[in-house]
mmCIF file of C-alpha atoms and ligand atoms in Angstrom:
data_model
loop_
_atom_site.group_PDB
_atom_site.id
_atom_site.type_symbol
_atom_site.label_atom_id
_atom_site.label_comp_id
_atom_site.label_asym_id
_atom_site.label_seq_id
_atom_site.Cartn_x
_atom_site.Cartn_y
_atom_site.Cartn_z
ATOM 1 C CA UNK A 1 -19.440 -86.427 -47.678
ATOM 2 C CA UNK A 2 -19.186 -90.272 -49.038
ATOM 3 C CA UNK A 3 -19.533 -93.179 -46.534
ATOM 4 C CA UNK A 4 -15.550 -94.785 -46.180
ATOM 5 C CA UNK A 5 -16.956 -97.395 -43.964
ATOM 6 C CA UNK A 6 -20.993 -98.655 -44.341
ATOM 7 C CA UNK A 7 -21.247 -101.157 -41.947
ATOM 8 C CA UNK A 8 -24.917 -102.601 -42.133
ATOM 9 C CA UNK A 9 -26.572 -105.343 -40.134
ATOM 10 C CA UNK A 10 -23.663 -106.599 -38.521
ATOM 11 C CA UNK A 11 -24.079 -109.855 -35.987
ATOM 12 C CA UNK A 12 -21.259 -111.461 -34.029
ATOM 13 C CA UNK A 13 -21.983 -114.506 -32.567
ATOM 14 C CA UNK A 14 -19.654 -116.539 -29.224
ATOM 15 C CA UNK A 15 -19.320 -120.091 -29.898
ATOM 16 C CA UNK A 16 -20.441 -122.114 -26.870
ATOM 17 C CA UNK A 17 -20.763 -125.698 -26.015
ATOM 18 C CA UNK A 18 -24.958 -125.054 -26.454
ATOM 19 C CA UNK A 19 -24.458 -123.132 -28.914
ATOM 20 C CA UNK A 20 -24.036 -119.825 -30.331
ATOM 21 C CA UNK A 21 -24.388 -116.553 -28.176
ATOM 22 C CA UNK A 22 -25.123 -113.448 -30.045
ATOM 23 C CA UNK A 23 -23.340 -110.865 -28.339
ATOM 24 C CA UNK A 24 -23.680 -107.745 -31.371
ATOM 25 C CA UNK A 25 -27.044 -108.177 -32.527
ATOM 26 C CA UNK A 26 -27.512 -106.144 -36.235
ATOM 27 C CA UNK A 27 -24.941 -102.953 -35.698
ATOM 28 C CA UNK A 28 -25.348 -100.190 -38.641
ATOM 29 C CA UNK A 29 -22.710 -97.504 -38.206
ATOM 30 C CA UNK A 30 -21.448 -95.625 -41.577
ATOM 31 C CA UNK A 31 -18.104 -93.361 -41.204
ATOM 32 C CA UNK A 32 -17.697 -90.605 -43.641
ATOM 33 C CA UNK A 33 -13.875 -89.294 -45.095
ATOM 34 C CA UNK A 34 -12.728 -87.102 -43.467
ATOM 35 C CA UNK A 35 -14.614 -87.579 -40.157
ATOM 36 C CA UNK A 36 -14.557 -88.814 -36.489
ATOM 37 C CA UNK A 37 -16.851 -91.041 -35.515
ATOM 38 C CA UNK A 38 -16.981 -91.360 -31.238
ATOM 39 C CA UNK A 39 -18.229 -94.652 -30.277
ATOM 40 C CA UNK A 40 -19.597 -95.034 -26.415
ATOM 41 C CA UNK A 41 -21.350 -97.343 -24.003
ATOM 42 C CA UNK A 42 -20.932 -99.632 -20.958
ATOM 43 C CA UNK A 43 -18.249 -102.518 -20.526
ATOM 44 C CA UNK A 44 -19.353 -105.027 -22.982
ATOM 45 C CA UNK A 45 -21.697 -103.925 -25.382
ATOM 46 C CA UNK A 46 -19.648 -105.379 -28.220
ATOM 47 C CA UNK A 47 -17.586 -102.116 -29.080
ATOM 48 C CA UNK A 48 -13.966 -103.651 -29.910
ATOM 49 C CA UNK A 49 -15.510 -107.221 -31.012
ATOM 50 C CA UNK A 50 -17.260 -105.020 -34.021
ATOM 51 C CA UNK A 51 -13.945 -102.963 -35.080
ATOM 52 C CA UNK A 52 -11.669 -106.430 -34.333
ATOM 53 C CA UNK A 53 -14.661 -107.723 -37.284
ATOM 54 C CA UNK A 54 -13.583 -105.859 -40.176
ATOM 55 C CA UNK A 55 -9.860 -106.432 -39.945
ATOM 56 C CA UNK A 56 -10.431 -110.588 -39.149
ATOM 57 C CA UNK A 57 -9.142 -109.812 -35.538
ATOM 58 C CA UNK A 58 -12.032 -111.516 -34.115
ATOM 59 C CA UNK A 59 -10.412 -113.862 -31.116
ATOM 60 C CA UNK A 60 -10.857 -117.869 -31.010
ATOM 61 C CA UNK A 61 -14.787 -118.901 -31.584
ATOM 62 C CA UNK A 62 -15.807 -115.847 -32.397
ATOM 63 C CA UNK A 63 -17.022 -115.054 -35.817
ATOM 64 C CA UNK A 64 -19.090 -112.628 -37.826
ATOM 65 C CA UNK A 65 -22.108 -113.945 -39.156
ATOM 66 C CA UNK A 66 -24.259 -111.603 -40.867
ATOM 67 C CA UNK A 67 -24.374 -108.312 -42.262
ATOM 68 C CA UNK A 68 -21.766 -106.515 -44.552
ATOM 69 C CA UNK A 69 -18.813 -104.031 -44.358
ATOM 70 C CA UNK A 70 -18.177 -101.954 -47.189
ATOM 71 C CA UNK A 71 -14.435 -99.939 -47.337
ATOM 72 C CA UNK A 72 -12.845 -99.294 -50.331
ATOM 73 C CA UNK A 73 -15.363 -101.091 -52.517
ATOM 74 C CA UNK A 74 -15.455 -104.210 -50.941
ATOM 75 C CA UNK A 75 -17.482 -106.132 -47.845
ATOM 76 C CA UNK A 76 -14.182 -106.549 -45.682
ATOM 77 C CA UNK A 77 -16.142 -109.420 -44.029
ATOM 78 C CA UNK A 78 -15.519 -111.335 -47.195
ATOM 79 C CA UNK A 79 -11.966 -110.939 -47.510
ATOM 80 C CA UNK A 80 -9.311 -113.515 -47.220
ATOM 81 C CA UNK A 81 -7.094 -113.476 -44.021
ATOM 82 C CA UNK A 82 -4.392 -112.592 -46.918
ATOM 83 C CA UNK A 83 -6.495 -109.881 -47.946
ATOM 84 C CA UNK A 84 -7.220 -108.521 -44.910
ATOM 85 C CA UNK A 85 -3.422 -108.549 -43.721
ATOM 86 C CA UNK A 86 -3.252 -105.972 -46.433
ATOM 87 C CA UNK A 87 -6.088 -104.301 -45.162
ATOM 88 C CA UNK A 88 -5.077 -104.117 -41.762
ATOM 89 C CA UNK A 89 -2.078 -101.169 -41.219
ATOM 90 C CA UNK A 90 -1.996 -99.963 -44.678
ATOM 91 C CA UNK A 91 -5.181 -99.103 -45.224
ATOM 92 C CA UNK A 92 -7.210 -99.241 -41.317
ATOM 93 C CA UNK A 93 -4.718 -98.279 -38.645
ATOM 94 C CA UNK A 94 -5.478 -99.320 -35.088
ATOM 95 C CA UNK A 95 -4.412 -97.493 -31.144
ATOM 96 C CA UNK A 96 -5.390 -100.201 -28.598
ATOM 97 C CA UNK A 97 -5.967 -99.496 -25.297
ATOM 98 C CA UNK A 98 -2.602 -100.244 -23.492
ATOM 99 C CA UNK A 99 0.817 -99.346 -24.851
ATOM 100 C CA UNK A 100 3.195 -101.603 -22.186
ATOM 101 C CA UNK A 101 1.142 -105.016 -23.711
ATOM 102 C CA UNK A 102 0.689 -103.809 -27.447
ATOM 103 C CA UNK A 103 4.612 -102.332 -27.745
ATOM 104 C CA UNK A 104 7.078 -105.522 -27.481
ATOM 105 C CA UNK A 105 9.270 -104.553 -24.642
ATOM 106 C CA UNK A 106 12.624 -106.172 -25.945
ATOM 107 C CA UNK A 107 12.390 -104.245 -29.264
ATOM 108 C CA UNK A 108 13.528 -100.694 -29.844
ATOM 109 C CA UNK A 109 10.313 -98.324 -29.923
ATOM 110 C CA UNK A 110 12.514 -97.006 -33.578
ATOM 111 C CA UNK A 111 12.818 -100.449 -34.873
ATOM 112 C CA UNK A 112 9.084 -101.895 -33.912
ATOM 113 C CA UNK A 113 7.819 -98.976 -36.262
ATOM 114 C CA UNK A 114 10.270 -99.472 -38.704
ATOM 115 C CA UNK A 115 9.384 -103.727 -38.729
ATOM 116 C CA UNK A 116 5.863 -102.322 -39.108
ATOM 117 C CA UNK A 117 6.852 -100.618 -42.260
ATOM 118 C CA UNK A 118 8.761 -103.209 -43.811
ATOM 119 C CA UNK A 119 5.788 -105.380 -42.977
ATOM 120 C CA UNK A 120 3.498 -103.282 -44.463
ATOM 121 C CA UNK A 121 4.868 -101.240 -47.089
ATOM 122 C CA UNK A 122 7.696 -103.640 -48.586
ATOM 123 C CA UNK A 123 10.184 -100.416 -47.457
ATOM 124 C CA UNK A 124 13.858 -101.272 -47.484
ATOM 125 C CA UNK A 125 15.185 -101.181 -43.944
ATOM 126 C CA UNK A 126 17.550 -98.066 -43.525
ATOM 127 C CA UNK A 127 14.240 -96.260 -45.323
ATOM 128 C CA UNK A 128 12.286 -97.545 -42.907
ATOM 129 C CA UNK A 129 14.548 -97.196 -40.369
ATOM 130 C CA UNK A 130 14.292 -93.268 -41.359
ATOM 131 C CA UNK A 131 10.401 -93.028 -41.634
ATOM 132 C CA UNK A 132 10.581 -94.215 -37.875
ATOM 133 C CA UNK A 133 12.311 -91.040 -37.012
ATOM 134 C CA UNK A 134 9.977 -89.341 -38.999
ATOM 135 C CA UNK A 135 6.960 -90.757 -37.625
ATOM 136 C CA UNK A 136 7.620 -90.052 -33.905
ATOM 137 C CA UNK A 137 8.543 -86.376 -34.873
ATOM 138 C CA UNK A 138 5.080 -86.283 -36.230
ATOM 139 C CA UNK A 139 3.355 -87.536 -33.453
ATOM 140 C CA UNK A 140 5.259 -84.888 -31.322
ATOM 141 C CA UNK A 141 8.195 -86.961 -29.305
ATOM 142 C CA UNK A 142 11.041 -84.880 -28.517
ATOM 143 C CA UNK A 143 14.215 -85.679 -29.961
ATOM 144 C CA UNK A 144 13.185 -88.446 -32.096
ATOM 145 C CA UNK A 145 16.608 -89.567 -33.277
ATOM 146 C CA UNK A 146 17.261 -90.470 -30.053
ATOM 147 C CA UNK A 147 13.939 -91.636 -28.777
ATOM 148 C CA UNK A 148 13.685 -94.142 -31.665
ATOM 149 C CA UNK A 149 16.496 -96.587 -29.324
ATOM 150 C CA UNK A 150 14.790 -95.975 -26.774
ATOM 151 C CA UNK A 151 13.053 -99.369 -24.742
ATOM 152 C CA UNK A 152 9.469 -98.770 -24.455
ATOM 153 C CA UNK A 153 10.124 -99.317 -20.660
ATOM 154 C CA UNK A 154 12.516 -95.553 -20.847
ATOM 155 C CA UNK A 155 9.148 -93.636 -22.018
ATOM 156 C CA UNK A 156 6.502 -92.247 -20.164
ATOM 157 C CA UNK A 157 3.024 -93.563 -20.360
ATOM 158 C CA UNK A 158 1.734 -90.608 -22.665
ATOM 159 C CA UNK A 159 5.085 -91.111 -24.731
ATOM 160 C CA UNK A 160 4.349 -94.559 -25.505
ATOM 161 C CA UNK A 161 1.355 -93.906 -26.502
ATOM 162 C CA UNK A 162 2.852 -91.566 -29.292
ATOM 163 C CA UNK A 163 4.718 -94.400 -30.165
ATOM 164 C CA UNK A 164 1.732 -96.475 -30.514
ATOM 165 C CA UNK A 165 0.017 -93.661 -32.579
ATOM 166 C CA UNK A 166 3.097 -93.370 -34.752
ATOM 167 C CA UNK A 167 2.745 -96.985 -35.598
ATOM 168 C CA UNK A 168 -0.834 -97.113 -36.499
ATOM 169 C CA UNK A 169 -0.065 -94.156 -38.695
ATOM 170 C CA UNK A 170 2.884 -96.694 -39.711
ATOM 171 C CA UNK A 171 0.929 -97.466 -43.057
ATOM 172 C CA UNK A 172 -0.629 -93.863 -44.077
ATOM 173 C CA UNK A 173 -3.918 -95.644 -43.501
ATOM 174 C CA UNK A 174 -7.435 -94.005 -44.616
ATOM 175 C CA UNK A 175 -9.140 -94.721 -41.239
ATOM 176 C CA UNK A 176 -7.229 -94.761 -37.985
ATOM 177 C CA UNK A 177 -9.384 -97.054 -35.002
ATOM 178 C CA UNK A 178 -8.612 -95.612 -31.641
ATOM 179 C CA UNK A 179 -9.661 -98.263 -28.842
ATOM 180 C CA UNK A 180 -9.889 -96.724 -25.628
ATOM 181 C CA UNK A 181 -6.363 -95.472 -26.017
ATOM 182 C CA UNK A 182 -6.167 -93.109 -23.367
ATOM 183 C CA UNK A 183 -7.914 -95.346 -20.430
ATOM 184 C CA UNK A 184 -4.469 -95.891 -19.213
ATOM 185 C CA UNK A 185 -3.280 -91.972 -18.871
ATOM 186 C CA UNK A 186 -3.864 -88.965 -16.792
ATOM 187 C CA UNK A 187 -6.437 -86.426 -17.732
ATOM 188 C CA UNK A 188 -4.389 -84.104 -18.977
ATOM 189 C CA UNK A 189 -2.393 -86.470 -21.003
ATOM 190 C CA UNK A 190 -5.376 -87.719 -22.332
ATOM 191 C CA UNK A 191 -6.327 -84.351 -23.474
ATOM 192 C CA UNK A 192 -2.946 -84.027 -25.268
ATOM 193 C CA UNK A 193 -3.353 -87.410 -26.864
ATOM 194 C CA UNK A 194 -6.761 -86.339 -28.173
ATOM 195 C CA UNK A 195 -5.781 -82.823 -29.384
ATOM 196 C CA UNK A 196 -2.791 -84.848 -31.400
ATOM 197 C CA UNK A 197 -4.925 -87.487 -32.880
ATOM 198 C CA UNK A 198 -7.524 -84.260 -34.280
ATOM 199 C CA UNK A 199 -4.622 -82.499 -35.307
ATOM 200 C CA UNK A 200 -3.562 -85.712 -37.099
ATOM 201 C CA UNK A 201 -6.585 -86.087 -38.772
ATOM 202 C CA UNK A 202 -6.958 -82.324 -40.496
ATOM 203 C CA UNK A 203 -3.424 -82.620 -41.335
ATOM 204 C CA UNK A 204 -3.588 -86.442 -42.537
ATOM 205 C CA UNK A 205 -7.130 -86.459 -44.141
ATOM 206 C CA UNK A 206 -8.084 -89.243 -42.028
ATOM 207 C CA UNK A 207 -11.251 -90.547 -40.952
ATOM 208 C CA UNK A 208 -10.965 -91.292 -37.160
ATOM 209 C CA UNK A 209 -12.718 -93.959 -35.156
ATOM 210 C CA UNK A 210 -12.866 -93.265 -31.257
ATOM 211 C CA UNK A 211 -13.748 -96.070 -28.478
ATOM 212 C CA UNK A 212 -14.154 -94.756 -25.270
ATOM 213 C CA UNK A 213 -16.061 -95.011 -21.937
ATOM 214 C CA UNK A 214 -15.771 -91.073 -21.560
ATOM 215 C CA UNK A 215 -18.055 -88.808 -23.168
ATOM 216 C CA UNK A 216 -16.796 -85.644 -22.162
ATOM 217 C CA UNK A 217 -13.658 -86.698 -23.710
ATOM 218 C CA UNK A 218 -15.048 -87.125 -26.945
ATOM 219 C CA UNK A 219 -16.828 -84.124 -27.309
ATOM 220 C CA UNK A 220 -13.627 -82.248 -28.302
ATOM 221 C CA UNK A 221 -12.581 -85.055 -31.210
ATOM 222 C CA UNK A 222 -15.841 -86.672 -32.374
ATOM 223 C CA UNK A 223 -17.765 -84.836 -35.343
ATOM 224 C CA UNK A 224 -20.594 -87.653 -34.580
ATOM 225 C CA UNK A 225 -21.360 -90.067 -31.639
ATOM 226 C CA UNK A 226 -22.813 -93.557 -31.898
ATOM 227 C CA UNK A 227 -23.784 -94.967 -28.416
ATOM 228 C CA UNK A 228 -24.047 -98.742 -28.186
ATOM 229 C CA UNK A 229 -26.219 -100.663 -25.901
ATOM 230 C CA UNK A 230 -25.630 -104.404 -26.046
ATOM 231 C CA UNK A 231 -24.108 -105.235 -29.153
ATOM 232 C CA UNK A 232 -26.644 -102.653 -31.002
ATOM 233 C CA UNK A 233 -26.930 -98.779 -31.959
ATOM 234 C CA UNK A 234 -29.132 -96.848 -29.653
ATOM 235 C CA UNK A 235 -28.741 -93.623 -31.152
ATOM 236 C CA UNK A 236 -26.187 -91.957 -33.583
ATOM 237 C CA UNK A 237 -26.061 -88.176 -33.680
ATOM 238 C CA UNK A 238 -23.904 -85.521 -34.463
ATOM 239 C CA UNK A 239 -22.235 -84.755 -31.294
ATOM 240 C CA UNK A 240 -23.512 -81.630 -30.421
ATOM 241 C CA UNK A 241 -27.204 -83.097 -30.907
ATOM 242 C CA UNK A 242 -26.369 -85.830 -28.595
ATOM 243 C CA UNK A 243 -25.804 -83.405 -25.918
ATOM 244 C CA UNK A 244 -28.521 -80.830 -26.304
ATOM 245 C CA UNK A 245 -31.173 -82.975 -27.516
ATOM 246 C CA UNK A 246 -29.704 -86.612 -26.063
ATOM 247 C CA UNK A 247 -33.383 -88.822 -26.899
ATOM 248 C CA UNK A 248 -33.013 -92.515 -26.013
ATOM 249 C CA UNK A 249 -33.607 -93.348 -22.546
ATOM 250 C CA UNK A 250 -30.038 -95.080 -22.069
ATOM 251 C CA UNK A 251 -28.237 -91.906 -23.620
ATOM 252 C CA UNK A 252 -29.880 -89.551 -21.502
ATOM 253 C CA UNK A 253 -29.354 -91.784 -18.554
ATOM 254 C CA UNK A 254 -25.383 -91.312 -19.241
ATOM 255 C CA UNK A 255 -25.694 -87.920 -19.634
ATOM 256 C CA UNK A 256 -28.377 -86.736 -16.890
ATOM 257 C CA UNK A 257 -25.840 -88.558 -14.412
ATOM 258 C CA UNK A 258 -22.616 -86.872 -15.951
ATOM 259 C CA UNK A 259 -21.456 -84.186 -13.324
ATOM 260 C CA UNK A 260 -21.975 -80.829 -14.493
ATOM 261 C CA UNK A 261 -19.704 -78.598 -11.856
ATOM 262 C CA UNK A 262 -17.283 -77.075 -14.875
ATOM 263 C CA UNK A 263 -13.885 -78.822 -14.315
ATOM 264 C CA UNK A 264 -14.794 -81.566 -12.488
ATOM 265 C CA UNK A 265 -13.819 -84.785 -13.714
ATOM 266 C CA UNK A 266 -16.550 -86.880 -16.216
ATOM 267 C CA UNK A 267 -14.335 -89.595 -16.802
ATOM 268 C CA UNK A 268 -16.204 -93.218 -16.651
ATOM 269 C CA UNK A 269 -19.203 -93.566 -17.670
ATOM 270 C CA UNK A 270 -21.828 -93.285 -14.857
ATOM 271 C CA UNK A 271 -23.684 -96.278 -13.276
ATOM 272 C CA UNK A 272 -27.397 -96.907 -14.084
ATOM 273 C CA UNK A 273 -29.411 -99.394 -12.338
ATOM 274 C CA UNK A 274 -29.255 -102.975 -13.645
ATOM 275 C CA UNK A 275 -26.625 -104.433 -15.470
ATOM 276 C CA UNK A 276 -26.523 -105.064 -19.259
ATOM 277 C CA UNK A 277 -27.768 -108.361 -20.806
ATOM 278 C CA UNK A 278 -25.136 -111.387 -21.041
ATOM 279 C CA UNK A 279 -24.437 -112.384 -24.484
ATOM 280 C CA UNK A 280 -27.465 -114.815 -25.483
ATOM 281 C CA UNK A 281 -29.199 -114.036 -22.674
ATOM 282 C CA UNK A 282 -31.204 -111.043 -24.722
ATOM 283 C CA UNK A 283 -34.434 -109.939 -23.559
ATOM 284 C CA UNK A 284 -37.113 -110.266 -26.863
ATOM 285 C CA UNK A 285 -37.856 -106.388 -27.798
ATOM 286 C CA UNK A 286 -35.683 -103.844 -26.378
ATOM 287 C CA UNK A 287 -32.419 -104.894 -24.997
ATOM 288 C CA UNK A 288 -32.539 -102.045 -22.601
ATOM 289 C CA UNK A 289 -36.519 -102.513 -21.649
ATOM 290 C CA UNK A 290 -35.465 -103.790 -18.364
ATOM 291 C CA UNK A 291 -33.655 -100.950 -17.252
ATOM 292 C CA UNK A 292 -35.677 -98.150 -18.573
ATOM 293 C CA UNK A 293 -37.788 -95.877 -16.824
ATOM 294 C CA UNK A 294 -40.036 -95.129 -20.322
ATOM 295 C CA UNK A 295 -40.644 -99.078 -21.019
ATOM 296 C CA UNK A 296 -43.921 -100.293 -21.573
ATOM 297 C CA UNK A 297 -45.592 -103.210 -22.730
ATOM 298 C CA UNK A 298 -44.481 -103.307 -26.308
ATOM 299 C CA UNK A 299 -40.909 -102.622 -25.550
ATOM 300 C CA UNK A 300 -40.872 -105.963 -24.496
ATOM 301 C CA UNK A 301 -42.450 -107.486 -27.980
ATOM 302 C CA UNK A 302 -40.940 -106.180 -30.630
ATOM 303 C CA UNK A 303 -37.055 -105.223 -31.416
ATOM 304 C CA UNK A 304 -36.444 -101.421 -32.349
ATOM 305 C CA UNK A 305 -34.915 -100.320 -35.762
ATOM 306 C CA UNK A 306 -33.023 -96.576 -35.500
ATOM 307 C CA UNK A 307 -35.084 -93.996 -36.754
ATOM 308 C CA UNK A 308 -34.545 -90.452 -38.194
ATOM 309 C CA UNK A 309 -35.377 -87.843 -35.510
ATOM 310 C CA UNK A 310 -37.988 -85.550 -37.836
ATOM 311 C CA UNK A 311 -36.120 -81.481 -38.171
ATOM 312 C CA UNK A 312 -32.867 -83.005 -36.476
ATOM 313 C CA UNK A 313 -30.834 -83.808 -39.635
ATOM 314 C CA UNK A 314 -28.567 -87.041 -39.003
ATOM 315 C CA UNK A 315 -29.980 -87.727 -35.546
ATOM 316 C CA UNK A 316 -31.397 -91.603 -35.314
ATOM 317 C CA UNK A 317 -32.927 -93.028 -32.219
ATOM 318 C CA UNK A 318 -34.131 -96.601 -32.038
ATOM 319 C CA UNK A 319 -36.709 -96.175 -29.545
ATOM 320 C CA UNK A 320 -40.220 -95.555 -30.628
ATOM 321 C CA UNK A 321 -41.107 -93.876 -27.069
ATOM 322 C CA UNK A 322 -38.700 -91.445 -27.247
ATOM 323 C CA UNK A 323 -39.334 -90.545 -31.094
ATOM 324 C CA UNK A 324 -43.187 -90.013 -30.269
ATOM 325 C CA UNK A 325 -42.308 -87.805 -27.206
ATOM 326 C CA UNK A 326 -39.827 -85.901 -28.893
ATOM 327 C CA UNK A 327 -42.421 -85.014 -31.938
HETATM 328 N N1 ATP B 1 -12.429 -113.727 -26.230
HETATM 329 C C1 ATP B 1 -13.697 -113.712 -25.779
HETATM 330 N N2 ATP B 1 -14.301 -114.848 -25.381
HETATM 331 C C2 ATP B 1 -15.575 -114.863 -24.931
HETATM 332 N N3 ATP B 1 -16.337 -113.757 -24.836
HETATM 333 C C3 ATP B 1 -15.806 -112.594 -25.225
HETATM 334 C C4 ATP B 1 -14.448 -112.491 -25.714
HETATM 335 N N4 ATP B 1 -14.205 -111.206 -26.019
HETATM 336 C C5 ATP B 1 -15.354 -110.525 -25.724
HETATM 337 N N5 ATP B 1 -16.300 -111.350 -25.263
HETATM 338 C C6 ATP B 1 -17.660 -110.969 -24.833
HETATM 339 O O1 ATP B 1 -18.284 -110.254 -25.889
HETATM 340 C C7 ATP B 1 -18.964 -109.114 -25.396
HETATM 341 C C8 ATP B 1 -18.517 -107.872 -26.099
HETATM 342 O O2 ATP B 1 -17.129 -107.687 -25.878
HETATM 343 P P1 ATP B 1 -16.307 -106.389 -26.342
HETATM 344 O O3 ATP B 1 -14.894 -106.675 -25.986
HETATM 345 O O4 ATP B 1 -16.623 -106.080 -27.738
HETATM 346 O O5 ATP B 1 -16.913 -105.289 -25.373
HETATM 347 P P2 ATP B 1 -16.521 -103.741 -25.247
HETATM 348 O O6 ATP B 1 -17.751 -102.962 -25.549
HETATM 349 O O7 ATP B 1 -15.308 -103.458 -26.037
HETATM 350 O O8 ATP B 1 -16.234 -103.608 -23.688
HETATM 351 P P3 ATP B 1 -15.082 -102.786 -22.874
HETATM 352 O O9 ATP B 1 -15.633 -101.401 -22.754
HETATM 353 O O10 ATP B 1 -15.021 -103.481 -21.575
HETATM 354 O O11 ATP B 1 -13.817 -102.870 -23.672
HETATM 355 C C9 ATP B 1 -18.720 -109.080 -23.888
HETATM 356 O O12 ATP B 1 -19.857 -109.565 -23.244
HETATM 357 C C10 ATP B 1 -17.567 -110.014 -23.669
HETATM 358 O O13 ATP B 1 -17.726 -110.691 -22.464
HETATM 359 MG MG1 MG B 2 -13.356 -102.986 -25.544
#
């Protein structure tokens, strides 16, 4: 397998009146073709600021200022906003979190795919207009003839998220970047929208990027688990190792307080005592020293780097404690 997306050393940095707040603080993360990456941790540990980064979605004041990016043969933090239009859709498709504010509601679900495809591809309308039709069959919506006049207010929740799907598809991109799109729907929906998106991916040859809060959700899609912990990587397994052998402290913490009665609902991510650092308000050494049970002295003194796991192949933990215990 050959990285798609190498994203080394990655900072993000919050403009503020006293100046800057570094709120993701060196993030590696590679994706290979063909593969889904699942990406979890708490409320504010930088997940969506670091995919917003490599399409120039960044909001007001917040930039990227360090590290590289590489897609394609390029550092997509380099590119030109012209560029990266480009980029964006054709090449990286993206599933945000909430259909009823990311779908324009005075716009035909048919037509806003259709716009997309003009937009992106250069396709004539009545082509596009067709490829619309096509695109929610593929993304399994009834009737899609009809369903393409449909206002987004007529569909369901889970429908709309099709439609959302079918538009980040829109462009036949390489890498499709899911944020949190299922936070919004039942569990069972859910389940359906994650069985589509895997389907998607075999059939498509996409490589799949998955942002959630919800671990045991994941485990069905992702071939390989990254879990952030304030704007860095913590640990990034294959996701079968980060269940049987989960090694730093804050992983196991999510997972020792998952529920394990089969059936019963591990939807949000369990609380752990302490909250999470604010953006430049980082502790020196360990951003998660604070919290954690295994800290000692040095934890506090000196920042740590992920780390191969030794006989667990593709298993990194940046936590020197851990790595010595599990040896
Ligand atoms: N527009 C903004 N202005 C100022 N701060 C922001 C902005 N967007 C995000 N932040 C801050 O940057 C940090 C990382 O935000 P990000 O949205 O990447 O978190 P996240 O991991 O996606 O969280 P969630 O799970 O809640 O979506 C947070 O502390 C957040 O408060
Ligand atoms: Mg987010």
């Amino acid at each position: 397998m050959t990285g798609l997306l190498e994203i080394r050393g990655l900072t993000i940095d919050i403009a503020r009146d006293n100046g800057p707040a570094r709120v993701v603080d060196g993030i590696d993360l590679t994706v290979n073709e063909g593969e889904s990456l699942g990406i979890v941790g708490e409320s504010g540990c930088g997940k969506s600021l670091t995919m917003m980064s490599l399409v120039g979605l960044l909001p007001n004041r917040i930039r990227a200022t360090g590290g590289t990016a590489r897609f394609g043969g390029r550092d997509l933090l380099k590119l030109s906003g012209r560029e990266l239009r480009r980029v964006r859709g054709s090449e990286i498709g993206f599933i945000f979190q909430d259909p009823m504010t990311s779908l324009n509601p005075v716009i035909r679900v048919g037509d806003q795919i259709a716009e997309a495809l003009v937009y992106q591809k250069g396709m004539a309308k009545p082509q596009a207009r067709a490829r619309a039709v096509e695109l929610l069959a593929l993304v399994g919506i009834p009737a899609p003839e009809e369903r393409a006049n449909a206002w987004p207010h007529e569909l369901s929740g889970g429908m709309r998220q099709r439609v959302m799907i079918a538009m980040g598809l829109a462009g036949s991109p390489k890498l499709l970047i899911a944020d949190e799109p299922t936070t919004a729907l039942d569990v069972t929906i859910q389940a359906q929208i994650v069985d589509l998106v895997r389907e998607l991916k075999d059939r498509l040859k996409m490589s799949v990027v998955w942002i959630t809060h919800d671990l045991a959700l994941i485990a069905g899609l992702a071939d390989r688990i990254a879990v952030l912990y304030a704007g860095t990587v913590v640990e990034d397994a294959p996701v079968a190792a980060i269940f049987d052998r989960p090694t730093h402290p804050y992983t196991r913490a999510l997972l020792g307080s998952l529920p394990t009665l089969a059936g019963e609902a591990m939807s949000r991510l369990p609380s752990i005592q302490g909250t999470p650092p604010e953006p430049g308000r980082r502790p020196p050494g360990c951003p998660f020293a604070p919290r954690c049970g295994l800290a000692r002295a040095s934890c506090s003194e000196t920042v740590p780097r992920l780390a191969a796991l030794p006989g667990d192949a593709g298993h990194r933990v940046a936590c020197p404690v851990a790595l010595e215990g599990a040896i």
